[in-house]
Coordinates of C-alpha atoms and ligand atoms in Angstrom, one line a residue:
X465 CA -8.6 -7.0 9.5
X466 CA -11.3 -6.2 12.1
X467 CA -13.6 -4.7 9.6
X468 CA -12.9 -7.5 7.0
X469 CA -13.8 -10.1 9.7
X470 CA -16.9 -8.2 10.6
X471 CA -18.1 -8.3 7.0
X472 CA -17.0 -11.9 6.3
X473 CA -18.0 -13.3 9.7
X474 CA -14.3 -14.1 10.5
X475 CA -14.3 -16.6 7.7
X476 CA -11.6 -16.6 5.0
X477 CA -10.2 -19.2 2.7
X478 CA -6.8 -17.6 2.2
X479 CA -5.2 -14.3 3.2
X480 CA -1.9 -13.5 1.5
X481 CA 0.2 -10.8 2.9
X482 CA 2.2 -9.2 0.1
X483 CA 4.5 -6.3 -0.5
X484 CA 6.6 -4.9 -2.3
X485 CA 8.5 -7.2 -0.1
X486 CA 6.6 -8.0 3.2
X487 CA 9.8 -9.1 5.0
X488 CA 11.0 -5.5 4.9
X489 CA 8.2 -4.3 7.2
X490 CA 9.5 -3.9 10.7
X491 CA 6.1 -4.8 12.1
X492 CA 5.7 -8.0 10.2
X493 CA 5.5 -10.1 13.4
X494 CA 2.7 -8.0 14.8
X495 CA 0.8 -8.1 11.5
X496 CA 0.9 -11.8 11.4
X497 CA -0.4 -12.1 14.9
X498 CA -3.2 -9.7 14.2
X499 CA -4.2 -11.6 11.1
X500 CA -4.3 -14.9 12.8
X501 CA -6.0 -13.7 15.9
X502 CA -8.8 -12.2 13.9
X503 CA -9.1 -15.0 11.3
X504 CA -8.5 -18.2 13.3
X505 CA -9.2 -20.5 10.4
X506 CA -8.0 -20.6 6.8
X507 CA -4.6 -20.4 5.2
X508 CA -2.5 -17.2 5.9
X509 CA 0.7 -17.0 4.0
X510 CA 3.4 -14.3 3.4
X511 CA 4.5 -14.2 -0.2
X512 CA 8.1 -13.2 -0.4
X513 CA 11.1 -13.1 -2.7
X514 CA 12.9 -15.1 0.1
X515 CA 16.1 -12.8 0.1
X516 CA 15.7 -11.8 3.7
X517 CA 14.5 -15.2 5.1
X518 CA 17.9 -16.3 6.4
X519 CA 18.3 -13.0 8.3
X520 CA 14.9 -13.0 9.9
X521 CA 14.9 -13.2 13.7
X522 CA 14.0 -16.2 15.8
X523 CA 10.9 -14.3 16.9
X524 CA 9.7 -14.1 13.3
X525 CA 10.1 -17.9 12.8
X526 CA 8.4 -18.6 16.1
X527 CA 5.5 -16.3 15.1
X528 CA 5.1 -18.2 11.9
X529 CA 5.0 -21.4 13.7
X530 CA 2.7 -20.4 16.7
X531 CA 0.3 -18.5 14.5
X532 CA 0.3 -21.1 11.6
X533 CA 1.6 -18.7 8.9
X534 CA 3.0 -20.3 5.7
X535 CA 5.8 -18.8 3.7
X536 CA 5.5 -18.9 -0.1
X537 CA 8.6 -18.0 -2.0
X538 CA 8.2 -16.4 -5.5
X539 CA 10.5 -17.6 -8.2
X540 CA 13.0 -15.0 -9.3
X541 CA 16.3 -15.5 -11.1
X542 CA 18.3 -14.8 -8.0
X543 CA 20.6 -16.9 -5.8
X544 CA 19.0 -18.0 -2.7
X545 CA 20.4 -20.3 -0.1
X546 CA 17.6 -22.9 -0.4
X547 CA 19.3 -25.3 2.0
X548 CA 19.6 -22.8 4.7
X549 CA 15.9 -21.7 4.2
X550 CA 14.7 -25.3 4.4
X551 CA 16.8 -25.9 7.4
X552 CA 15.3 -22.9 9.2
X553 CA 11.8 -23.9 8.2
X554 CA 12.4 -27.4 9.6
X555 CA 14.0 -26.1 12.7
X556 CA 11.1 -24.0 13.6
X557 CA 8.4 -26.2 12.1
X558 CA 7.2 -23.7 9.6
X559 CA 5.6 -24.6 6.2
X560 CA 7.7 -23.0 3.5
X561 CA 7.2 -23.7 -0.2
X562 CA 8.1 -22.3 -3.6
X563 CA 5.4 -21.2 -6.0
X564 CA 4.5 -23.4 -8.9
X565 CA 7.4 -24.4 -11.1
X566 CA 5.7 -23.3 -14.3
X567 CA 6.5 -19.7 -13.4
X568 CA 10.1 -20.6 -12.7
X569 CA 11.9 -19.5 -15.9
X570 CA 9.5 -17.1 -17.4
X571 CA 8.3 -13.5 -16.6
X572 CA 4.7 -12.9 -17.0
X573 CA 3.9 -9.8 -19.0
X574 CA 0.4 -8.2 -18.6
X575 CA 0.4 -5.3 -21.0
X576 CA -1.6 -2.2 -20.5
X577 CA -3.6 -0.5 -23.3
X578 CA -3.3 3.2 -22.8
X579 CA -6.2 4.0 -25.1
X580 CA -8.6 2.5 -22.6
X581 CA -10.8 1.4 -25.4
X582 CA -10.8 -2.4 -24.7
X583 CA -13.9 -4.3 -24.1
X584 CA -14.1 -4.3 -20.3
X585 CA -16.7 -7.1 -20.1
X586 CA -14.8 -9.4 -22.4
X587 CA -11.6 -8.7 -20.6
X588 CA -13.1 -9.4 -17.2
X589 CA -14.5 -12.8 -18.4
X590 CA -11.1 -13.8 -19.7
X591 CA -9.0 -12.6 -16.8
X592 CA -8.1 -15.0 -14.1
X593 CA -6.7 -12.4 -11.7
X594 CA -10.0 -11.6 -9.7
X595 CA -10.3 -15.2 -8.8
X596 CA -6.8 -15.3 -7.1
X597 CA -5.8 -11.8 -6.2
X598 CA -8.6 -9.7 -4.8
X599 CA -6.6 -7.0 -3.2
X600 CA -7.2 -5.1 0.0
X601 CA -5.2 -1.8 0.4
X602 CA -5.9 1.1 2.7
X603 CA -9.4 0.0 3.4
X604 CA -10.3 -0.4 -0.2
X605 CA -11.0 -3.7 -1.8
X606 CA -10.1 -4.0 -5.6
X607 CA -10.8 -7.0 -7.9
X608 CA -7.2 -7.3 -8.7
X609 CA -3.6 -5.9 -8.1
X610 CA -3.7 -3.9 -11.3
X611 CA -6.5 -1.8 -10.1
X612 CA -4.9 -1.4 -6.7
X613 CA -1.4 -0.4 -7.8
X614 CA -1.6 1.1 -11.3
X615 CA -1.2 4.5 -9.7
X616 CA 2.5 3.7 -9.4
X617 CA 2.7 3.3 -13.1
X618 CA 0.8 6.6 -13.7
X619 CA 3.2 8.4 -11.4
X620 CA 6.4 6.9 -12.9
X621 CA 5.4 7.5 -16.5
X622 CA 3.1 10.5 -16.2
X623 CA 0.1 8.6 -17.5
X624 CA -3.6 8.5 -16.5
X625 CA -4.9 5.0 -16.2
X626 CA -8.0 6.2 -14.4
X627 CA -9.1 4.7 -11.1
X628 CA -12.5 5.9 -9.9
X629 CA -14.8 5.0 -7.1
X630 CA -16.4 2.3 -9.3
X631 CA -13.1 0.4 -9.4
X632 CA -13.1 -0.5 -5.7
X633 CA -15.2 -0.9 -2.6
X634 CA -14.7 1.1 0.6
X635 CA -15.0 -1.7 3.1
X636 CA -15.8 0.9 5.9
X637 CA -19.1 1.8 4.3
X638 CA -22.2 0.0 5.1
X639 CA -22.0 -3.2 2.9
X640 CA -22.6 -6.9 3.4
X641 CA -20.5 -9.8 2.1
X642 CA -23.3 -10.7 -0.3
X643 CA -23.1 -7.4 -1.9
X644 CA -19.3 -7.6 -2.1
X645 CA -19.4 -11.1 -3.6
X646 CA -21.9 -9.8 -6.2
X647 CA -19.8 -6.8 -7.0
X648 CA -16.8 -9.1 -7.5
X649 CA -18.5 -10.9 -10.4
X650 CA -18.7 -7.8 -12.6
X651 CA -16.1 -5.9 -14.5
X652 CA -14.8 -2.6 -13.2
X653 CA -14.1 0.4 -15.5
X654 CA -10.3 0.1 -15.3
X655 CA -10.7 -3.3 -17.1
X656 CA -10.8 -1.4 -20.3
X657 CA -7.1 -0.6 -19.9
X658 CA -5.9 -4.3 -19.9
X659 CA -4.7 -5.9 -23.1
X660 CA -5.7 -9.4 -22.3
X661 CA -5.0 -10.8 -25.6
X662 CA -1.5 -9.4 -25.4
X663 CA -0.6 -11.4 -22.2
X664 CA 2.5 -13.5 -22.6
X665 CA 5.6 -14.8 -20.9
X666 CA 9.1 -13.7 -21.7
X667 CA 12.6 -14.4 -20.5
X668 CA 13.8 -12.6 -17.4
X669 CA 15.9 -9.5 -17.8
X670 CA 16.9 -6.4 -16.0
X671 CA 14.3 -3.7 -16.4
X672 CA 15.4 -0.7 -18.6
X673 CA 12.8 1.5 -16.7
X674 CA 11.1 2.1 -20.1
X675 CA 7.4 2.4 -20.5
X676 CA 7.5 -0.1 -23.4
X677 CA 8.0 -2.9 -20.9
X678 CA 4.4 -2.2 -19.7
X679 CA 2.7 -1.8 -23.0
Ligands
SF4_1775 S1 -8.5 -4.6 -14.4 FE1 -9.9 -6.2 -15.0 S2 -9.1 -7.3 -16.8 FE2 -7.4 -6.1 -15.8 S3 -6.4 -7.5 -14.3 FE3 -8.0 -6.4 -13.3 S4 -9.8 -7.6 -13.3 FE4 -8.4 -8.4 -15.0

């Protein structure tokens, strides 16, 4: 956060703290405080599946209130005690909302093309992800969550969707925000593994842990 603030002059439009599931992190309260103390303006929100919200401590809710942290709940086909969540949010004066309804009943499939022979420029131009999900992970800035997390897919299915030093920026190197913004307007090599034309939505179902779900 300190390094990001240094590069971006403490200015941000929106920082979203994501997991996995961020509410599982025992240090979430500290992280929220750090984020807000360093970025005093701009929206900071936690994106959660909501399952643990009714079990979170008073300290968590008070931190969200005191440090102006919003809570965004993703739609999943699971049972949540929505009334209890709204009650808690009201009680502690926390802004808590569900993501847009158009994602409510469908699951987004973003297939991978293992051949890596897609046109990366065309893909990048058509892809909306870099405009909403620039991802900072372990000091590296990626244009999207796919580039940041595809190593999990590689490990699970013994594949090699290659991530190179050209797919991210090390924010600890000597770089300006202008250079970062410019870099974010261009495709990265891993874009050639995205099958943009194949993106679609489908009905929710339990994963069979089969690679076909990703292709
Ligand atoms: S790798 Fe490129 S095309 Fe694929 S999601 Fe990221 S930015 Fe979009």
